Amino acid sequence: MAQLTFRNGTEKDTQLILRFITELATHEGIEKDVVATEDSLQHALFKEKSAEVIIAEYQEKPIGFALFFHNYSTLLGKKGLYLEDLYIIPEMRGKGFGTQFFAHLSKLALARDCGRFEWWCLNENKSGMDFYEKIGAEQMSEWTVHRLPKTEMEKLSKHIKDVK
């Protein structure tokens, strides 16, 4: 099996990261939802350090990325690794690179003493679901994801005067 190399994303990768985000959104049919810019990514990833990026390379060419951050489990009393996005360019799929990427992230999570490694998957992504089951992931069907969009946060926040 061909081997990937992995490296941490840097500010120089901002354009590449945005390209991968846009390609992933297009693949999922949600490209209209991409509002990230190079400036916003550079600020969030490299100034605020809100998340981290790993770039996967094959024969010294970038072929994918993973964007992740740490969350926290009160039950475990430990941080976890939360994978926000993982993307491999279409022509590099089916070569075992997804397994290598998840193995790399698992090793990273273990090295950082994370209690778990988790992510979301679109329900209609049957190939993704099959892959995750194959690598031993447990589907958390007893949990329902909730999201409060910015407009609703703004409405709700009007009930409180100030937050410090």
PDB file of C-alpha atoms in Angstrom, residues 1 31 43 101-102:
ATOM      1  CA  MET A   1       0.000   0.000   0.000  1.00  0.00           C
ATOM      2  CA  GLU A  31     -20.927  24.839  -1.607  1.00  0.00           C
ATOM      3  CA  HIS A  43      -7.145  34.253  11.828  1.00  0.00           C
ATOM      4  CA  PHE A 101      -5.519   9.310   7.879  1.00  0.00           C
ATOM      5  CA  PHE A 102      -7.698   7.889  10.658  1.00  0.00           C
TER       6      PHE A 102
END
